[in-house]
Structures are given as C-alpha cells and as structure tokens.
Short mmCIF file of C-alpha atoms and ligand atoms in Angstrom, two decimals:
data_model
loop_
_atom_site.label_atom_id
_atom_site.label_comp_id
_atom_site.label_asym_id
_atom_site.label_seq_id
_atom_site.Cartn_x
_atom_site.Cartn_y
_atom_site.Cartn_z
CA UNK A 895 -39.86 31.84 63.31
CA UNK A 896 -38.85 28.74 64.98
CA UNK A 897 -35.90 29.18 68.10
CA UNK A 898 -33.21 27.53 67.17
CA UNK A 899 -32.74 25.18 69.22
CA UNK A 900 -36.37 23.65 68.44
CA UNK A 901 -35.31 24.12 64.93
CA UNK A 902 -32.52 21.53 65.64
CA UNK A 903 -34.28 19.13 67.55
CA UNK A 904 -37.00 19.39 64.78
CA UNK A 905 -34.27 18.61 62.37
CA UNK A 906 -33.12 15.96 64.11
CA UNK A 907 -36.45 14.42 63.54
CA UNK A 908 -37.13 14.76 60.54
CA UNK A 909 -34.80 11.76 59.18
CA UNK A 910 -33.79 12.17 55.25
CA UNK A 911 -36.83 9.67 54.05
CA UNK A 912 -39.34 11.61 55.81
CA UNK A 913 -38.57 14.54 54.40
CA UNK A 914 -38.58 12.89 51.22
CA UNK A 915 -42.12 11.38 51.81
CA UNK A 916 -42.98 15.38 52.34
CA UNK A 917 -41.32 16.78 49.28
CA UNK A 918 -42.47 14.59 46.63
CA UNK A 919 -45.76 14.57 45.20
CA UNK A 920 -47.29 16.76 48.18
CA UNK A 921 -50.10 17.35 45.76
CA UNK A 922 -50.91 15.53 42.43
CA UNK A 923 -47.91 15.85 40.33
CA UNK A 924 -48.44 17.97 37.31
CA UNK A 925 -46.89 18.56 33.76
CA UNK A 926 -46.87 16.76 30.32
CA UNK A 927 -45.93 13.76 29.06
CA UNK A 928 -44.71 12.98 25.47
CA UNK A 929 -46.85 9.75 24.80
CA UNK A 930 -50.80 11.00 24.05
CA UNK A 931 -49.16 12.97 21.25
CA UNK A 932 -45.88 11.61 19.79
CA UNK A 933 -45.93 7.51 21.19
CA UNK A 934 -42.99 6.20 19.71
CA UNK A 935 -41.58 9.28 17.82
CA UNK A 936 -41.07 11.76 20.45
CA UNK A 937 -37.17 13.15 19.57
CA UNK A 938 -34.79 15.14 22.07
CA UNK A 939 -36.21 18.28 19.63
CA UNK A 940 -39.66 17.50 20.92
CA UNK A 941 -38.69 17.30 24.38
CA UNK A 942 -36.86 20.70 24.66
CA UNK A 943 -39.88 22.06 22.36
CA UNK A 944 -42.44 21.15 24.84
CA UNK A 945 -40.81 22.57 27.52
CA UNK A 946 -39.92 26.33 25.70
CA UNK A 947 -43.61 25.94 25.22
CA UNK A 948 -44.59 25.02 29.04
CA UNK A 949 -43.02 28.26 29.80
CA UNK A 950 -44.77 30.53 27.25
CA UNK A 951 -48.17 29.09 26.92
CA UNK A 952 -48.34 30.12 30.82
CA UNK A 953 -48.52 26.22 31.75
CA UNK A 954 -45.57 26.61 33.85
CA UNK A 955 -46.71 29.64 35.71
CA UNK A 956 -50.18 27.46 36.28
CA UNK A 957 -48.35 24.93 38.20
CA UNK A 958 -47.31 22.54 35.28
CA UNK A 959 -43.98 21.32 36.31
CA UNK A 960 -42.88 17.78 34.63
CA UNK A 961 -41.86 17.13 31.37
CA UNK A 962 -41.83 13.47 30.93
CA UNK A 963 -40.22 11.23 28.41
CA UNK A 964 -42.46 8.21 27.58
CA UNK A 965 -41.52 5.02 25.87
CA UNK A 966 -38.84 4.63 23.02
CA UNK A 967 -35.93 6.54 24.48
CA UNK A 968 -34.03 3.55 25.19
CA UNK A 969 -30.91 2.31 22.99
CA UNK A 970 -28.56 -0.37 24.09
CA UNK A 971 -26.35 -1.08 27.37
CA UNK A 972 -22.73 -0.52 27.03
CA UNK A 973 -20.23 -3.52 28.23
CA UNK A 974 -20.59 -2.25 31.81
CA UNK A 975 -24.50 -2.85 31.25
CA UNK A 976 -24.78 0.81 31.39
CA UNK A 977 -28.21 1.93 29.50
CA UNK A 978 -27.29 4.52 26.43
CA UNK A 979 -30.06 6.66 25.40
CA UNK A 980 -30.84 5.74 21.50
CA UNK A 981 -29.79 7.74 18.75
CA UNK A 982 -33.28 10.23 19.03
CA UNK A 983 -31.65 11.11 22.61
CA UNK A 984 -28.36 12.24 21.86
CA UNK A 985 -27.73 13.96 25.13
CA UNK A 986 -30.06 12.83 27.98
CA UNK A 987 -27.67 14.68 30.49
CA UNK A 988 -28.28 17.62 28.03
CA UNK A 989 -31.80 17.70 27.81
CA UNK A 990 -32.05 17.55 31.74
CA UNK A 991 -30.12 20.36 31.98
CA UNK A 992 -31.90 22.10 29.74
CA UNK A 993 -35.31 21.40 30.76
CA UNK A 994 -34.11 22.59 34.72
CA UNK A 995 -32.68 25.55 33.28
CA UNK A 996 -36.42 26.74 32.45
CA UNK A 997 -37.34 25.90 36.38
CA UNK A 998 -38.86 22.87 35.21
CA UNK A 999 -38.49 19.07 35.94
CA UNK A 1000 -37.64 16.06 33.44
CA UNK A 1001 -39.41 12.54 33.77
CA UNK A 1002 -38.30 9.03 32.62
CA UNK A 1003 -40.25 5.97 31.62
CA UNK A 1004 -39.24 1.99 32.04
CA UNK A 1005 -39.97 -1.21 32.68
CA UNK A 1006 -39.43 -3.80 35.38
CA UNK A 1007 -39.11 -6.30 32.46
CA UNK A 1008 -36.59 -6.82 30.28
CA UNK A 1009 -38.85 -5.36 27.65
CA UNK A 1010 -40.97 -2.06 27.57
CA UNK A 1011 -44.27 -1.92 25.75
CA UNK A 1012 -42.86 -0.67 22.75
CA UNK A 1013 -39.89 -3.42 22.91
CA UNK A 1014 -37.51 -1.23 24.28
CA UNK A 1015 -34.44 -2.00 26.58
CA UNK A 1016 -35.87 -2.53 30.28
CA UNK A 1017 -34.44 -2.44 33.62
CA UNK A 1018 -34.75 -6.48 34.37
CA UNK A 1019 -31.78 -7.32 36.52
CA UNK A 1020 -30.23 -3.68 35.53
CA UNK A 1021 -32.57 -1.52 38.39
CA UNK A 1022 -29.94 -0.15 40.83
CA UNK A 1023 -27.59 0.78 37.32
CA UNK A 1024 -30.67 2.91 35.88
CA UNK A 1025 -31.85 4.10 38.81
CA UNK A 1026 -28.18 5.56 39.06
CA UNK A 1027 -28.14 6.46 35.82
CA UNK A 1028 -31.35 8.21 36.23
CA UNK A 1029 -29.71 10.29 39.40
CA UNK A 1030 -26.90 10.86 37.18
CA UNK A 1031 -28.84 12.77 34.53
CA UNK A 1032 -30.91 14.74 36.84
CA UNK A 1033 -34.08 12.37 36.35
CA UNK A 1034 -36.87 13.71 38.92
CA UNK A 1035 -39.64 11.52 37.79
CA UNK A 1036 -39.98 7.80 36.91
CA UNK A 1037 -42.79 5.56 35.38
CA UNK A 1038 -42.18 2.16 35.59
CA UNK A 1039 -44.28 0.03 33.67
CA UNK A 1040 -45.22 -3.25 34.12
CA UNK A 1041 -45.22 -4.88 30.35
CA UNK A 1042 -42.48 -6.94 29.87
CA UNK A 1043 -42.29 -8.28 32.95
CA UNK A 1044 -45.52 -10.23 32.58
CA UNK A 1045 -43.52 -12.62 30.45
CA UNK A 1046 -41.00 -13.19 33.31
CA UNK A 1047 -44.06 -13.78 35.61
CA UNK A 1048 -45.87 -16.14 33.48
CA UNK A 1049 -42.61 -17.86 32.77
CA UNK A 1050 -41.53 -18.36 35.92
CA UNK A 1051 -44.92 -18.89 37.63
CA UNK A 1052 -47.15 -20.50 35.55
CA UNK A 1053 -50.56 -21.08 36.64
CA UNK A 1054 -49.66 -19.58 40.20
CA UNK A 1055 -51.64 -16.32 40.04
CA UNK A 1056 -50.76 -15.82 43.72
CA UNK A 1057 -46.81 -15.91 43.07
CA UNK A 1058 -46.95 -14.05 39.86
CA UNK A 1059 -48.24 -11.00 41.81
CA UNK A 1060 -45.74 -11.57 44.32
CA UNK A 1061 -42.99 -11.39 41.57
CA UNK A 1062 -44.81 -8.05 40.37
CA UNK A 1063 -44.52 -6.46 43.86
CA UNK A 1064 -41.19 -7.64 44.49
CA UNK A 1065 -40.42 -5.76 41.39
CA UNK A 1066 -42.13 -2.46 42.18
CA UNK A 1067 -39.81 -2.55 45.66
CA UNK A 1068 -36.37 -3.46 44.19
CA UNK A 1069 -36.81 -0.04 41.76
CA UNK A 1070 -38.07 2.07 45.15
CA UNK A 1071 -34.89 0.49 46.75
CA UNK A 1072 -32.67 1.69 43.96
CA UNK A 1073 -34.14 5.01 43.42
CA UNK A 1074 -34.40 6.17 47.27
CA UNK A 1075 -30.43 4.85 47.43
CA UNK A 1076 -29.84 7.37 44.53
CA UNK A 1077 -30.68 10.50 47.58
CA UNK A 1078 -32.18 12.05 44.90
CA UNK A 1079 -36.18 12.97 45.15
CA UNK A 1080 -37.37 10.99 42.37
CA UNK A 1081 -41.42 10.95 41.82
CA UNK A 1082 -42.19 7.14 41.29
CA UNK A 1083 -45.26 6.00 38.77
CA UNK A 1084 -46.21 2.76 39.18
CA UNK A 1085 -48.11 1.34 35.63
CA UNK A 1086 -49.44 -1.98 35.90
CA UNK A 1087 -52.80 -1.13 34.68
CA UNK A 1088 -54.63 -0.93 38.18
CA UNK A 1089 -53.96 -4.74 38.71
CA UNK A 1090 -54.36 -6.58 41.96
CA UNK A 1091 -55.36 -3.44 43.85
CA UNK A 1092 -52.42 -1.90 43.66
CA UNK A 1093 -54.31 1.38 45.67
CA UNK A 1094 -53.62 -0.82 48.81
CA UNK A 1095 -50.11 -2.13 48.69
CA UNK A 1096 -48.67 0.47 45.73
CA UNK A 1097 -48.13 3.13 48.41
CA UNK A 1098 -46.12 0.69 50.88
CA UNK A 1099 -43.47 0.18 47.98
CA UNK A 1100 -43.18 3.61 47.37
CA UNK A 1101 -45.70 4.88 44.54
CA UNK A 1102 -46.28 8.18 44.54
CA UNK A 1103 -49.05 7.44 42.14
CA UNK A 1104 -50.37 4.20 40.68
CA UNK A 1105 -52.29 3.63 37.30
CA UNK A 1106 -55.47 2.41 38.29
CA UNK A 1107 -56.88 1.35 34.43
CA UNK A 1108 -55.54 0.71 31.26
CA UNK A 1109 -54.75 3.26 28.80
CA UNK A 1110 -56.94 6.23 27.93
CA UNK A 1111 -57.78 7.38 24.64
CA UNK A 1112 -59.17 10.83 23.24
CA UNK A 1113 -62.59 9.64 22.81
CA UNK A 1114 -65.65 10.76 25.16
CA UNK A 1115 -66.48 6.70 25.48
CA UNK A 1116 -62.87 5.83 26.52
CA UNK A 1117 -62.43 8.77 28.86
CA UNK A 1118 -65.42 8.95 30.88
CA UNK A 1119 -65.29 4.98 30.91
CA UNK A 1120 -62.09 5.65 33.14
CA UNK A 1121 -63.17 8.46 35.01
CA UNK A 1122 -66.35 7.32 36.13
CA UNK A 1123 -65.30 4.21 37.43
CA UNK A 1124 -63.45 5.83 40.04
CA UNK A 1125 -65.71 6.02 42.53
CA UNK A 1126 -64.49 4.38 45.95
CA UNK A 1127 -60.90 4.74 45.34
CA UNK A 1128 -61.04 8.09 47.56
CA UNK A 1129 -60.11 6.51 50.09
CA UNK A 1130 -56.19 5.21 49.05
CA UNK A 1131 -55.22 8.71 48.09
CA UNK A 1132 -53.47 11.54 49.90
CA UNK A 1133 -50.28 13.49 50.10
CA UNK A 1134 -47.54 11.43 48.58
CA UNK A 1135 -49.61 8.84 46.89
CA UNK A 1136 -51.98 9.45 44.28
CA UNK A 1137 -54.49 7.36 42.40
CA UNK A 1138 -53.78 7.84 38.35
CA UNK A 1139 -56.77 7.50 36.13
CA UNK A 1140 -54.15 8.15 33.11
CA UNK A 1141 -53.30 11.39 31.52
CA UNK A 1142 -55.04 14.03 30.30
CA UNK A 1143 -56.26 13.92 26.57
CA UNK A 1144 -57.54 17.60 26.90
CA UNK A 1145 -57.21 18.91 22.99
CA UNK A 1146 -56.58 15.62 21.56
CA UNK A 1147 -58.84 13.61 19.37
CA UNK A 1148 -62.02 15.06 18.55
CA UNK A 1149 -63.31 15.77 22.26
CA UNK A 1150 -65.44 18.92 22.34
CA UNK A 1151 -65.61 22.08 24.39
CA UNK A 1152 -67.54 20.55 26.65
CA UNK A 1153 -66.10 17.00 26.75
CA UNK A 1154 -62.43 18.57 27.41
CA UNK A 1155 -64.06 20.57 30.36
CA UNK A 1156 -65.69 17.42 31.79
CA UNK A 1157 -62.15 15.70 31.05
CA UNK A 1158 -60.83 18.52 33.13
CA UNK A 1159 -63.47 18.79 36.13
CA UNK A 1160 -63.69 15.27 36.84
CA UNK A 1161 -59.62 15.04 36.58
CA UNK A 1162 -59.89 18.28 39.46
CA UNK A 1163 -62.48 15.99 41.83
CA UNK A 1164 -60.41 13.29 41.51
CA UNK A 1165 -57.13 14.76 42.62
CA UNK A 1166 -55.55 12.87 39.44
CA UNK A 1167 -51.82 13.73 38.22
CA UNK A 1168 -52.62 16.19 35.63
CA UNK A 1169 -49.85 15.40 32.79
CA UNK A 1170 -51.07 17.18 29.85
CA UNK A 1171 -50.93 15.12 26.55
CA UNK A 1172 -51.53 17.53 23.58
CA UNK A 1173 -49.38 19.77 21.59
CA UNK A 1174 -48.18 22.39 23.51
CA UNK A 1175 -46.12 24.35 20.83
CA UNK A 1176 -49.67 25.15 19.12
CA UNK A 1177 -52.37 25.22 21.75
CA UNK A 1178 -55.83 26.76 20.53
CA UNK A 1179 -56.42 29.63 23.25
CA UNK A 1180 -59.68 27.45 23.95
CA UNK A 1181 -57.41 24.28 25.15
CA UNK A 1182 -54.83 26.55 27.04
CA UNK A 1183 -57.75 28.24 28.89
CA UNK A 1184 -59.03 25.13 29.99
CA UNK A 1185 -55.45 23.28 31.16
CA UNK A 1186 -54.75 26.47 32.79
CA UNK A 1187 -57.81 27.41 34.67
CA UNK A 1188 -56.55 28.38 37.88
CA UNK A 1189 -59.54 27.74 40.06
CA UNK A 1190 -59.81 24.40 38.26
CA UNK A 1191 -56.37 23.45 39.10
CA UNK A 1192 -56.44 25.04 42.81
CA UNK A 1193 -59.30 22.16 43.41
CA UNK A 1194 -56.90 19.13 42.08
CA UNK A 1195 -54.33 20.69 44.06
CA UNK A 1196 -55.95 21.66 47.11
CA UNK A 1197 -53.72 21.24 50.05
CA UNK A 1198 -56.25 18.65 52.32
CA UNK A 1199 -55.06 16.39 49.49
CA UNK A 1200 -58.56 14.36 49.24
CA UNK A 1201 -59.92 12.63 46.31
CA UNK A 1202 -63.47 13.36 45.81
CA UNK A 1203 -66.00 10.61 45.23
CA UNK A 1204 -69.60 10.02 43.61
CA UNK A 1205 -72.80 11.58 45.37
CA UNK A 1206 -75.22 10.41 42.96
CA UNK A 1207 -75.59 8.84 39.91
CA UNK A 1208 -79.04 8.89 38.57
CA UNK A 1209 -79.46 7.64 34.81
CA UNK A 1210 -77.01 9.70 32.48
CA UNK A 1211 -76.39 12.39 35.29
CA UNK A 1212 -73.80 12.01 37.90
CA UNK A 1213 -72.73 14.50 41.33
CA UNK A 1214 -69.37 14.08 42.54
CA UNK A 1215 -67.73 16.04 45.25
CA UNK A 1216 -64.89 16.71 46.44
CA UNK A 1217 -63.61 18.27 50.42
CA UNK A 1218 -61.37 21.52 49.98
CA UNK A 1219 -60.00 23.48 52.48
CA UNK A 1220 -61.50 25.76 54.96
CA UNK A 1221 -64.78 23.53 55.09
CA UNK A 1222 -65.42 24.17 51.15
CA UNK A 1223 -66.16 21.54 48.45
CA UNK A 1224 -65.86 21.04 45.03
CA UNK A 1225 -68.92 19.71 43.34
CA UNK A 1226 -69.15 18.55 39.59
CA UNK A 1227 -72.91 18.17 37.76
CA UNK A 1228 -71.95 16.06 35.37
CA UNK A 1229 -74.69 15.18 32.50
CA UNK A 1230 -73.37 11.76 30.66
CA UNK A 1231 -76.66 11.98 27.81
CA UNK A 1232 -76.91 12.99 24.65
CA UNK A 1233 -79.17 15.96 25.46
CA UNK A 1234 -79.17 19.43 27.87
CA UNK A 1235 -80.43 17.90 31.17
CA UNK A 1236 -82.00 20.23 33.87
CA UNK A 1237 -79.66 19.14 37.22
CA UNK A 1238 -80.55 19.69 40.69
CA UNK A 1239 -78.28 20.13 43.53
CA UNK A 1240 -79.46 19.78 46.88
CA UNK A 1241 -76.88 21.02 48.84
CA UNK A 1242 -78.03 18.44 52.29
CA UNK A 1243 -76.84 15.89 50.11
CA UNK A 1244 -73.33 17.12 49.92
CA UNK A 1245 -73.19 18.75 53.61
CA UNK A 1246 -74.34 22.27 53.25
CA UNK A 1247 -78.08 21.56 54.68
CA UNK A 1248 -77.93 25.43 56.15
CA UNK A 1249 -77.23 26.77 52.40
CA UNK A 1250 -74.04 27.56 50.87
CA UNK A 1251 -72.45 30.53 49.03
CA UNK A 1252 -72.14 29.21 45.57
CA UNK A 1253 -69.60 29.80 42.90
CA UNK A 1254 -69.56 28.77 39.34
CA UNK A 1255 -66.34 28.04 38.21
CA UNK A 1256 -66.29 27.67 34.68
CA UNK A 1257 -68.65 30.44 34.37
CA UNK A 1258 -66.30 32.44 37.04
CA UNK A 1259 -69.28 33.87 38.80
CA UNK A 1260 -70.74 33.98 42.21
CA UNK A 1261 -74.08 32.95 42.89
CA UNK A 1262 -74.57 34.33 46.26
CA UNK A 1263 -75.44 32.69 49.13
CA UNK A 1264 -78.30 29.84 48.14
CA UNK A 1265 -81.09 28.60 50.25
CA UNK A 1266 -81.62 24.55 49.88
CA UNK A 1267 -81.02 23.92 46.42
CA UNK A 1268 -79.50 25.00 42.79
CA UNK A 1269 -80.53 24.02 39.41
CA UNK A 1270 -79.24 24.29 36.42
CA UNK A 1271 -79.21 23.23 32.57
CA UNK A 1272 -76.12 20.96 32.00
CA UNK A 1273 -75.42 20.71 28.39
CA UNK A 1274 -74.63 17.15 26.46
CA UNK A 1275 -71.42 15.57 28.07
CA UNK A 1276 -71.14 18.59 29.85
CA UNK A 1277 -70.54 19.64 33.38
CA UNK A 1278 -71.19 22.46 35.37
CA UNK A 1279 -68.44 22.86 38.38
CA UNK A 1280 -69.58 24.62 41.72
CA UNK A 1281 -67.26 25.48 44.87
CA UNK A 1282 -69.53 25.66 47.93
CA UNK A 1283 -68.72 27.55 51.17
CA UNK A 1284 -70.74 28.25 54.30
C1 GAL B 108 -48.51 1.82 28.19
C2 GAL B 108 -48.64 2.60 29.09
C3 GAL B 108 -48.56 3.78 28.14
C4 GAL B 108 -47.67 4.28 27.46
C5 GAL B 108 -47.04 2.97 26.59
C6 GAL B 108 -45.99 2.77 26.36
O1 GAL B 108 -48.41 0.59 28.85
O2 GAL B 108 -49.81 2.37 29.92
O3 GAL B 108 -49.49 4.93 29.24
O4 GAL B 108 -46.71 4.29 28.13
O5 GAL B 108 -46.89 1.69 27.53
O6 GAL B 108 -45.42 1.53 25.37
#
C-alpha cells in the first residue's frame, strides 16, 4: 500500500492525459464489430443481440469487451449540425446504456470525409460536434475511416501527394483533439489501410490502433496474405498503440478448422486487436472454442505488449515468435502448403539454446523439457502453437 503522502505525489505527477494513455488500450482491444457479418444491414436490434450473445457465449468472460457498430448507422444533421442516427438506430444513447448495462463497452464508426465508404454522413467540418455527440451517448471507441476524405485530398491538392498526406494527418489529428477535449476515454482506431507508413506517425496523432492493410475477407488467401505480410512491424506496437491487421473472420465464410486456428494463432502472435466478426448468437462450439481459448488470448494480451515477428520462412513453412512475460515465448509453426508437412523448431532459433519446457497450446498438452529441437507434423493450412519457457 502507498503511504498517503506518496500517493498524493504520484497523483500529482499523473496528468489526465498520461492517465488516459495508460488506461486506453493497454493491451490490444478485444470485442466484436458488426461489419464482417452484417455490413450495411446492421440495426439496433442486431447490436443488442450481439451484446447479449457476448455475455451468454462466454466471449465477455474471455475478455471481449467492445461491441462496435461499423458503417451505416448515420442519419442526417439537425438544424444545429448535430448528427442524428438513421431509422435503424432509433436511440443511440439507449443502445449505449444497454451495452454498458451488460458490463461491455460500445464503439462507433465515422470518416474524416463528408461521407463514409458506404456513402453515409461523415464528420468533415463537424469533428468537435461529433466527438461531443459520441461522448454524450457514452461511446468508448471510434473507428475513423479515411474513405470520403480522399476526394477532398485530391480536389484540394491535385498531383501533390506530400500535401495530400499532410492533409490526411491533419484530419486524423483534428479528431484526436476533439476526442481528447471530451475528457472521455475513447479508443481511437485509424482506418486508412496502412498508407504512408501509418505505424510511424499514427501513434503520435493519438492512434490506439491503426489498420495496416486493406480489408480482410473470410478466405484463406486474403487472411494469410494479410497475416503473413505483417513481418517487420513489431517495433511499432506497444501498450496503448497497436498494429491492426483487420478484424477476425474466425467462423465466417468457408475457413476450415485448421485455417481458423492459423488465423487466431497468427493474430495472437501479432498482438493484434481481436475483434470477432461472426454471428455470436449462433456460434458453433468449435468456433467459440477457438475464439475463447484462454491460453491463446493470454498470448495476444500478454502484459509485456510486444508484437511477435517472423523467425523464418522456408517455402510454405513459417515460424513466428512473440516474447511473453517471465522470459516465455509463444512460437507458431505454420504450414501454408496444401499437404501436411513435418516442421522442426530448433530452440536456439528462438533464444532457447539450453532447451525449453514446451507447451502445445491448441493441444492443451505439456510436452516436458526438450533438449535441442521439436519436430511435429503440421496439417495443411494449419499451425502448431507452442509456448516455451526455461
Ligand atoms: C472500409 C473499412 C471496413 C469497413 C467499411 C465500411 O473502408 O476498411 O473495415 O469499415 O469501410 O464501409
């Protein structure tokens, strides 16, 4: 326990902004987002059902907290310029209260442009007003999607890419200031598809996460193209600021069991935000077991906040590793081939020259203390996820 005088001193040192930085997205945000399942069809009822299911399915207990409404909730501005939701969302404050009553948090979506990607009203020239509206509703998370602002950039700075980049940065900064001015801790998520090395400047403009790529979809090719292209970005991530290789497609499309395991394992090693995008109200046990696996989530949410990176890629076999607390390391042995393959991990490759105690995470099995290496058959499109300790 801190003595009263020291506690007072400490409180004086922690200004409101450092407190905000410490509490918002200390680990990669976890939750659910409406886009991958509903796209433009999402309604108030769907979001309430997702919040209900988040609790009853065990997702909340596993750490999934944010229920995020993506594009297509916006209506018109009133005479004062205050943005109203459209008829699919009759009572935003009521919806936010409902989500909060479940012990969850709620997210929303906008664009720095006059319109969003789905051509709904954006925040252009209404940034402060919109930030205040979100705060008044009780919003906890904003995804800010470049989309309609691109038109403004090309109109105002034709053939001047440097000026366009600066305009984009200014637009993100503007909303950052507007959000901070509300005094409400709101996770700020940049969505501009990884352009202009956003990982270098995003955190300085208040990004708690930033998309590193274009949109994911529920196919093996797209998911792996995105996931395995994240090599080299680890150094930009840390508590409060995360690379975002886009939302999860676990349980969507025709991804096989092994493909879903690859997706979840790779995102955990990447310390990626874990935003499920499947139908939580009708989740098969198999999908739920993948999304709520406590050991995998612990890898993603490890308090060190270090993103993992590629260790080797030999043909279709990739080995990726992520440092964890207490000197442990998560190691993924991935097989991108169409047939199963034997994969050998030499412990010296991942900093365990003296041998390692090995845990097979998806197998939920301790493999004991092993000396130099471990060889295992990895199924097609599959993964063996290990945690090594001394
Ligand atoms: C895209 C974005 C998607 C989704 C969509 C909504 O630009 O990358 O994640 O938000 O807009 O229109």
